[in-house]
mmCIF file of C-alpha atoms and ligand atoms in Angstrom:
data_model
loop_
_atom_site.group_PDB
_atom_site.id
_atom_site.type_symbol
_atom_site.label_atom_id
_atom_site.label_comp_id
_atom_site.label_asym_id
_atom_site.label_seq_id
_atom_site.Cartn_x
_atom_site.Cartn_y
_atom_site.Cartn_z
ATOM 1 C CA MET G 208 -8.907 -7.024 11.409
ATOM 2 C CA LEU G 209 -10.229 -9.012 8.494
ATOM 3 C CA LEU G 210 -10.602 -7.418 5.066
ATOM 4 C CA GLU G 211 -12.834 -9.355 2.701
ATOM 5 C CA ILE G 212 -13.385 -8.481 -0.917
ATOM 6 C CA LYS G 213 -16.290 -10.396 -2.351
ATOM 7 C CA ASP G 214 -16.939 -10.672 -6.074
ATOM 8 C CA LEU G 215 -16.167 -6.966 -6.445
ATOM 9 C CA LYS G 216 -17.139 -5.253 -9.673
ATOM 10 C CA ALA G 217 -16.219 -1.639 -10.401
ATOM 11 C CA GLU G 218 -16.020 0.833 -13.230
ATOM 12 C CA ILE G 219 -14.211 4.059 -14.020
ATOM 13 C CA GLY G 220 -15.913 6.570 -16.292
ATOM 14 C CA GLY G 221 -18.493 3.989 -17.378
ATOM 15 C CA LYS G 222 -15.838 1.439 -18.327
ATOM 16 C CA SER G 223 -15.902 -1.807 -16.397
ATOM 17 C CA ILE G 224 -12.474 -2.428 -14.812
ATOM 18 C CA LEU G 225 -12.964 -4.940 -11.979
ATOM 19 C CA ASN G 226 -14.899 -8.008 -13.056
ATOM 20 C CA GLY G 227 -15.498 -9.941 -9.842
ATOM 21 C CA VAL G 228 -12.494 -9.807 -7.513
ATOM 22 C CA SER G 229 -12.450 -11.913 -4.349
ATOM 23 C CA LEU G 230 -9.681 -11.701 -1.755
ATOM 24 C CA LYS G 231 -9.370 -12.176 2.011
ATOM 25 C CA LEU G 232 -6.638 -10.539 4.040
ATOM 26 C CA ASP G 233 -6.161 -10.685 7.793
ATOM 27 C CA THR G 234 -3.941 -8.532 10.032
ATOM 28 C CA ASN G 235 -0.505 -10.197 10.191
ATOM 29 C CA GLU G 236 -0.843 -11.807 6.781
ATOM 30 C CA PHE G 237 1.437 -10.789 3.941
ATOM 31 C CA HIS G 238 -0.137 -10.865 0.489
ATOM 32 C CA VAL G 239 1.242 -9.841 -2.876
ATOM 33 C CA LEU G 240 -0.895 -8.859 -5.849
ATOM 34 C CA MET G 241 0.834 -9.132 -9.202
ATOM 35 C CA GLY G 242 -0.385 -8.528 -12.710
ATOM 36 C CA PRO G 243 0.546 -6.712 -15.910
ATOM 37 C CA ASN G 244 -0.009 -2.996 -16.432
ATOM 38 C CA GLY G 245 -3.659 -2.145 -16.890
ATOM 39 C CA SER G 246 -4.983 -5.320 -15.226
ATOM 40 C CA GLY G 247 -6.834 -3.315 -12.533
ATOM 41 C CA LYS G 248 -4.492 -3.517 -9.518
ATOM 42 C CA THR G 249 -4.547 0.213 -8.720
ATOM 43 C CA THR G 250 -8.305 0.327 -9.300
ATOM 44 C CA LEU G 251 -8.753 -2.433 -6.708
ATOM 45 C CA ALA G 252 -6.601 -0.518 -4.185
ATOM 46 C CA LYS G 253 -8.568 2.672 -4.854
ATOM 47 C CA ALA G 254 -11.867 0.828 -4.477
ATOM 48 C CA ILE G 255 -10.759 -0.493 -1.079
ATOM 49 C CA MET G 256 -9.835 3.023 0.075
ATOM 50 C CA GLY G 257 -13.037 4.574 -1.288
ATOM 51 C CA HIS G 258 -11.571 6.667 -4.090
ATOM 52 C CA PRO G 259 -14.439 8.737 -5.538
ATOM 53 C CA GLY G 260 -13.408 8.021 -9.149
ATOM 54 C CA VAL G 261 -14.073 4.298 -8.788
ATOM 55 C CA LYS G 262 -17.722 3.292 -8.978
ATOM 56 C CA ILE G 263 -18.649 0.025 -7.271
ATOM 57 C CA THR G 264 -21.230 -1.799 -9.378
ATOM 58 C CA GLY G 265 -21.359 -5.173 -7.629
ATOM 59 C CA GLY G 266 -20.041 -7.295 -4.781
ATOM 60 C CA ASP G 267 -18.857 -6.007 -1.431
ATOM 61 C CA ILE G 268 -15.867 -4.898 0.657
ATOM 62 C CA LEU G 269 -16.114 -5.949 4.304
ATOM 63 C CA VAL G 270 -14.059 -5.141 7.378
ATOM 64 C CA ASP G 271 -14.704 -7.599 10.203
ATOM 65 C CA GLY G 272 -17.903 -8.643 8.511
ATOM 66 C CA LYS G 273 -19.302 -5.144 7.950
ATOM 67 C CA SER G 274 -19.550 -3.493 4.557
ATOM 68 C CA ILE G 275 -17.398 -0.355 4.219
ATOM 69 C CA ILE G 276 -18.687 0.626 0.789
ATOM 70 C CA GLY G 277 -20.686 3.584 2.114
ATOM 71 C CA LEU G 278 -17.757 4.946 4.165
ATOM 72 C CA THR G 279 -15.628 7.959 3.192
ATOM 73 C CA PRO G 280 -11.868 7.409 2.781
ATOM 74 C CA ASP G 281 -11.129 9.042 6.147
ATOM 75 C CA LYS G 282 -13.566 6.733 7.952
ATOM 76 C CA ARG G 283 -11.808 3.784 6.310
ATOM 77 C CA ALA G 284 -8.466 5.161 7.527
ATOM 78 C CA LYS G 285 -9.883 5.381 11.040
ATOM 79 C CA LEU G 286 -10.778 1.698 10.873
ATOM 80 C CA GLY G 287 -7.074 1.038 10.284
ATOM 81 C CA LEU G 288 -6.735 0.883 6.506
ATOM 82 C CA PHE G 289 -3.777 2.585 4.845
ATOM 83 C CA MET G 290 -2.759 3.000 1.225
ATOM 84 C CA LEU G 291 0.536 3.917 -0.369
ATOM 85 C CA PHE G 292 -0.213 5.456 -3.751
ATOM 86 C CA GLN G 293 1.541 4.495 -6.952
ATOM 87 C CA ASN G 294 1.781 8.191 -7.833
ATOM 88 C CA PRO G 295 1.644 10.324 -4.661
ATOM 89 C CA SER G 296 0.515 13.917 -5.166
ATOM 90 C CA GLU G 297 2.450 17.000 -4.109
ATOM 91 C CA ILE G 298 0.887 19.241 -1.520
ATOM 92 C CA ASP G 299 2.433 22.689 -1.494
ATOM 93 C CA GLY G 300 2.468 24.684 1.711
ATOM 94 C CA VAL G 301 1.918 21.671 3.964
ATOM 95 C CA GLY G 302 5.074 20.847 5.868
ATOM 96 C CA PHE G 303 5.892 17.172 5.961
ATOM 97 C CA VAL G 304 6.002 16.912 9.764
ATOM 98 C CA ASN G 305 2.749 18.854 10.121
ATOM 99 C CA PHE G 306 1.144 16.609 7.558
ATOM 100 C CA LEU G 307 2.211 13.510 9.508
ATOM 101 C CA ARG G 308 0.951 15.042 12.723
ATOM 102 C CA SER G 309 -2.459 15.982 11.382
ATOM 103 C CA SER G 310 -2.957 12.642 9.670
ATOM 104 C CA LEU G 311 -2.058 10.860 12.924
ATOM 105 C CA GLU G 312 -4.433 13.082 14.893
ATOM 106 C CA SER G 313 -7.267 12.525 12.466
ATOM 107 C CA VAL G 314 -6.817 8.735 12.426
ATOM 108 C CA ASN G 315 -6.335 8.358 16.199
ATOM 109 C CA GLU G 316 -8.766 11.055 17.343
ATOM 110 C CA GLN G 317 -6.581 11.847 20.332
ATOM 111 C CA THR G 318 -3.786 14.239 21.143
ATOM 112 C CA ILE G 319 -0.425 12.804 20.374
ATOM 113 C CA ASN G 320 2.623 12.542 22.557
ATOM 114 C CA MET G 321 4.952 14.973 20.762
ATOM 115 C CA LYS G 322 8.154 13.464 22.105
ATOM 116 C CA GLU G 323 7.202 9.944 21.030
ATOM 117 C CA PHE G 324 6.056 11.318 17.679
ATOM 118 C CA MET G 325 9.284 13.242 16.973
ATOM 119 C CA ASP G 326 11.436 10.310 18.180
ATOM 120 C CA SER G 327 9.548 7.993 15.872
ATOM 121 C CA ILE G 328 10.070 10.334 12.912
ATOM 122 C CA LYS G 329 13.753 10.625 13.719
ATOM 123 C CA SER G 330 14.354 6.887 13.931
ATOM 124 C CA ASN G 331 12.346 6.194 10.787
ATOM 125 C CA VAL G 332 14.218 8.921 8.872
ATOM 126 C CA GLU G 333 17.440 7.140 9.829
ATOM 127 C CA HIS G 334 16.149 3.669 8.964
ATOM 128 C CA LEU G 335 14.949 4.925 5.594
ATOM 129 C CA ASN G 336 18.231 6.710 4.909
ATOM 130 C CA PHE G 337 16.058 9.726 4.192
ATOM 131 C CA ASP G 338 17.704 13.104 3.548
ATOM 132 C CA LYS G 339 17.078 15.057 6.752
ATOM 133 C CA ASN G 340 16.452 18.290 4.805
ATOM 134 C CA VAL G 341 13.534 16.663 3.048
ATOM 135 C CA VAL G 342 11.633 16.417 6.312
ATOM 136 C CA GLY G 343 11.549 20.210 6.629
ATOM 137 C CA ARG G 344 10.046 20.700 3.163
ATOM 138 C CA SER G 345 6.473 20.741 1.884
ATOM 139 C CA LEU G 346 4.921 17.313 1.416
ATOM 140 C CA ASN G 347 6.301 15.647 -1.716
ATOM 141 C CA LYS G 348 7.203 19.068 -3.183
ATOM 142 C CA GLY G 349 10.268 18.485 -5.315
ATOM 143 C CA PHE G 350 10.652 15.009 -3.832
ATOM 144 C CA SER G 351 12.215 12.460 -6.152
ATOM 145 C CA GLY G 352 10.217 9.302 -6.882
ATOM 146 C CA GLY G 353 12.219 7.485 -4.225
ATOM 147 C CA GLU G 354 11.691 10.212 -1.621
ATOM 148 C CA LYS G 355 7.931 10.155 -2.211
ATOM 149 C CA LYS G 356 7.838 6.411 -1.586
ATOM 150 C CA LYS G 357 9.999 6.779 1.510
ATOM 151 C CA ALA G 358 7.696 9.557 2.737
ATOM 152 C CA GLU G 359 4.740 7.197 2.478
ATOM 153 C CA ILE G 360 6.589 4.374 4.216
ATOM 154 C CA LEU G 361 7.375 6.852 6.989
ATOM 155 C CA GLN G 362 3.692 7.755 7.158
ATOM 156 C CA MET G 363 2.791 4.072 7.465
ATOM 157 C CA ALA G 364 5.305 3.652 10.310
ATOM 158 C CA ILE G 365 3.774 6.602 12.191
ATOM 159 C CA LEU G 366 0.095 5.753 11.577
ATOM 160 C CA LYS G 367 0.428 2.050 12.489
ATOM 161 C CA PRO G 368 -2.469 0.841 10.319
ATOM 162 C CA LYS G 369 -3.979 -2.617 10.803
ATOM 163 C CA ILE G 370 -3.947 -3.314 7.074
ATOM 164 C CA ALA G 371 -1.746 -1.503 4.560
ATOM 165 C CA ILE G 372 -2.073 -1.572 0.785
ATOM 166 C CA LEU G 373 1.181 -0.606 -0.900
ATOM 167 C CA ASP G 374 0.692 0.127 -4.599
ATOM 168 C CA GLU G 375 4.007 -0.356 -6.397
ATOM 169 C CA PRO G 376 6.296 0.689 -3.553
ATOM 170 C CA ASP G 377 9.190 -0.053 -5.944
ATOM 171 C CA SER G 378 8.140 2.066 -8.920
ATOM 172 C CA GLY G 379 10.645 4.739 -9.888
ATOM 173 C CA LEU G 380 13.259 3.498 -7.437
ATOM 174 C CA ASP G 381 16.852 2.531 -8.111
ATOM 175 C CA VAL G 382 18.135 -0.815 -6.791
ATOM 176 C CA ASP G 383 19.554 0.625 -3.566
ATOM 177 C CA ALA G 384 16.310 2.417 -2.733
ATOM 178 C CA ILE G 385 14.261 -0.701 -3.517
ATOM 179 C CA LYS G 386 16.310 -2.632 -0.979
ATOM 180 C CA ILE G 387 15.906 0.090 1.675
ATOM 181 C CA VAL G 388 12.166 0.401 1.071
ATOM 182 C CA ALA G 389 11.686 -3.388 1.211
ATOM 183 C CA GLU G 390 13.732 -3.727 4.399
ATOM 184 C CA ASN G 391 11.740 -0.946 6.044
ATOM 185 C CA ILE G 392 8.432 -2.510 5.061
ATOM 186 C CA ASN G 393 9.665 -5.764 6.635
ATOM 187 C CA ARG G 394 10.801 -3.921 9.771
ATOM 188 C CA ILE G 395 7.506 -2.039 10.177
ATOM 189 C CA ARG G 396 5.617 -5.272 9.690
ATOM 190 C CA GLU G 397 7.664 -6.883 12.469
ATOM 191 C CA GLU G 398 7.224 -3.891 14.802
ATOM 192 C CA ASN G 399 3.579 -3.013 14.202
ATOM 193 C CA GLY G 400 2.278 -6.131 12.478
ATOM 194 C CA PRO G 401 0.016 -4.648 9.815
ATOM 195 C CA GLY G 402 -1.509 -7.028 7.306
ATOM 196 C CA LEU G 403 0.087 -6.183 3.967
ATOM 197 C CA LEU G 404 -1.094 -6.190 0.392
ATOM 198 C CA VAL G 405 1.910 -5.292 -1.737
ATOM 199 C CA ILE G 406 1.038 -4.571 -5.368
ATOM 200 C CA THR G 407 3.736 -4.861 -7.985
ATOM 201 C CA HIS G 408 4.192 -5.900 -11.586
ATOM 202 C CA TYR G 409 7.868 -6.744 -11.182
ATOM 203 C CA SER G 410 9.242 -9.397 -8.891
ATOM 204 C CA ARG G 411 12.440 -7.442 -8.080
ATOM 205 C CA ILE G 412 11.219 -5.991 -4.735
ATOM 206 C CA LEU G 413 10.027 -9.469 -3.732
ATOM 207 C CA LYS G 414 13.647 -10.644 -3.563
ATOM 208 C CA TYR G 415 13.829 -8.839 -0.231
ATOM 209 C CA MET G 416 10.412 -9.838 1.109
ATOM 210 C CA LYS G 417 8.711 -13.021 2.227
ATOM 211 C CA PRO G 418 5.046 -12.897 1.227
ATOM 212 C CA GLU G 419 2.813 -15.762 2.313
ATOM 213 C CA TYR G 420 0.154 -15.451 -0.362
ATOM 214 C CA VAL G 421 0.472 -14.423 -3.996
ATOM 215 C CA HIS G 422 -2.451 -13.450 -6.238
ATOM 216 C CA VAL G 423 -2.317 -12.792 -9.953
ATOM 217 C CA MET G 424 -4.699 -10.347 -11.603
ATOM 218 C CA LEU G 425 -5.527 -10.314 -15.305
ATOM 219 C CA ASN G 426 -8.275 -8.228 -16.911
ATOM 220 C CA GLY G 427 -9.861 -7.188 -13.631
ATOM 221 C CA LYS G 428 -9.993 -10.673 -12.148
ATOM 222 C CA ILE G 429 -7.779 -12.695 -9.864
ATOM 223 C CA VAL G 430 -6.932 -15.670 -12.043
ATOM 224 C CA LYS G 431 -4.566 -17.506 -9.735
ATOM 225 C CA ASP G 432 -3.757 -17.716 -6.015
ATOM 226 C CA GLY G 433 -0.708 -19.414 -4.594
ATOM 227 C CA GLY G 434 2.499 -19.075 -2.631
ATOM 228 C CA VAL G 435 5.927 -17.711 -3.530
ATOM 229 C CA SER G 436 6.412 -20.366 -6.209
ATOM 230 C CA LEU G 437 3.919 -18.387 -8.277
ATOM 231 C CA ILE G 438 6.406 -15.490 -8.365
ATOM 232 C CA GLU G 439 9.051 -17.797 -9.823
ATOM 233 C CA GLU G 440 6.543 -19.080 -12.357
ATOM 234 C CA ILE G 441 5.764 -15.518 -13.488
ATOM 235 C CA GLU G 442 9.447 -14.685 -13.639
ATOM 236 C CA LYS G 443 10.104 -17.671 -15.877
ATOM 237 C CA SER G 444 7.132 -17.611 -18.194
ATOM 238 C CA GLY G 445 5.545 -14.160 -17.870
ATOM 239 C CA TYR G 446 1.869 -13.469 -17.246
ATOM 240 C CA ASP G 447 0.700 -15.052 -20.514
ATOM 241 C CA LYS G 448 1.095 -18.597 -19.223
ATOM 242 C CA ILE G 449 -0.787 -17.970 -15.977
ATOM 243 C CA SER G 450 -4.324 -19.224 -15.916
ATOM 244 C CA ASP G 451 -6.449 -21.482 -13.784
HETATM 245 N N1 ADP D 112 -8.976 7.578 -14.602
HETATM 246 C C1 ADP D 112 -9.183 6.618 -15.530
HETATM 247 N N2 ADP D 112 -9.980 6.842 -16.596
HETATM 248 C C2 ADP D 112 -10.204 5.872 -17.514
HETATM 249 N N3 ADP D 112 -9.666 4.650 -17.454
HETATM 250 C C3 ADP D 112 -8.857 4.378 -16.422
HETATM 251 C C4 ADP D 112 -8.577 5.337 -15.395
HETATM 252 N N4 ADP D 112 -7.756 4.772 -14.479
HETATM 253 C C5 ADP D 112 -7.537 3.518 -14.926
HETATM 254 N N5 ADP D 112 -8.202 3.285 -16.083
HETATM 255 C C6 ADP D 112 -8.178 2.038 -16.849
HETATM 256 O O1 ADP D 112 -8.441 0.965 -15.977
HETATM 257 C C7 ADP D 112 -7.666 -0.162 -16.329
HETATM 258 C C8 ADP D 112 -6.929 -0.652 -15.107
HETATM 259 O O2 ADP D 112 -6.022 0.345 -14.673
HETATM 260 P P1 ADP D 112 -5.205 0.213 -13.332
HETATM 261 O O3 ADP D 112 -6.139 -0.176 -12.245
HETATM 262 O O4 ADP D 112 -4.426 1.460 -13.154
HETATM 263 O O5 ADP D 112 -4.252 -1.012 -13.672
HETATM 264 P P2 ADP D 112 -2.862 -1.449 -13.038
HETATM 265 O O6 ADP D 112 -2.686 -0.742 -11.739
HETATM 266 O O7 ADP D 112 -2.971 -2.933 -12.884
HETATM 267 O O8 ADP D 112 -1.799 -1.086 -14.013
HETATM 268 C C9 ADP D 112 -6.781 0.267 -17.482
HETATM 269 O O9 ADP D 112 -7.360 -0.187 -18.672
HETATM 270 C C10 ADP D 112 -6.799 1.763 -17.418
HETATM 271 O O10 ADP D 112 -6.648 2.327 -18.682
HETATM 272 MG MG1 MG D 113 -1.207 0.478 -10.999
#
């Protein structure tokens, strides 16, 4: 599956946030999007998933050559797009396992094999070093920042998207959790091969990952594309020195 973002312009509440973003991402590729706070990274992720608060004012988002701009978020999920939110919301009264089951059913549009499903949850809970009690609770209710991120990684493992956008999978995590989350993202990528767009403003999670392409966003534009050496450059000189 090929995701193409072409000269995308978008605004939130009448304020222009994305000023012409272009990016191509294929299944199996591993991209990282870096940039300082407020540069528009989350807005780009939301635009790709069809968040109603983000108004597209120019350009296009294509999946395998077809525009997805008119599609609802659930239709985009059915195509195989997945997003891990920077700040996941809490949903009271929805059990975590039931949530996973209904999201899998809605994306796949077929009845699921319960044994496979439960086995997959069990093995992912172990891989993620996830507190087993958490799985019995309501989705994200009383979850720590780290547990919320792990819950979303678990969801990605179960849904097997073709392209996953992970918005700050490291935010709010301590060093041990960052390592676990990174290792699990790597493992899921090896097992299911989703194309990845990992968004982060710190390079610390990237110590455990091997991205192929690195993009830097400033003021709603991608100002530089490169490989991992770009991460080192940012680490050394900050975002100020990056320009094309
Ligand atoms: N709901 C909102 N209402 C108004 N402005 C917003 C909203 N969400 C984001 N913005 C603005 O959009 C810009 C980009 O934000 P965001 O995409 O969250 O950046 P990043 O994820 O790179 O930190 C910022 O200037 C931010 O203040
Ligand atoms: Mg953000």
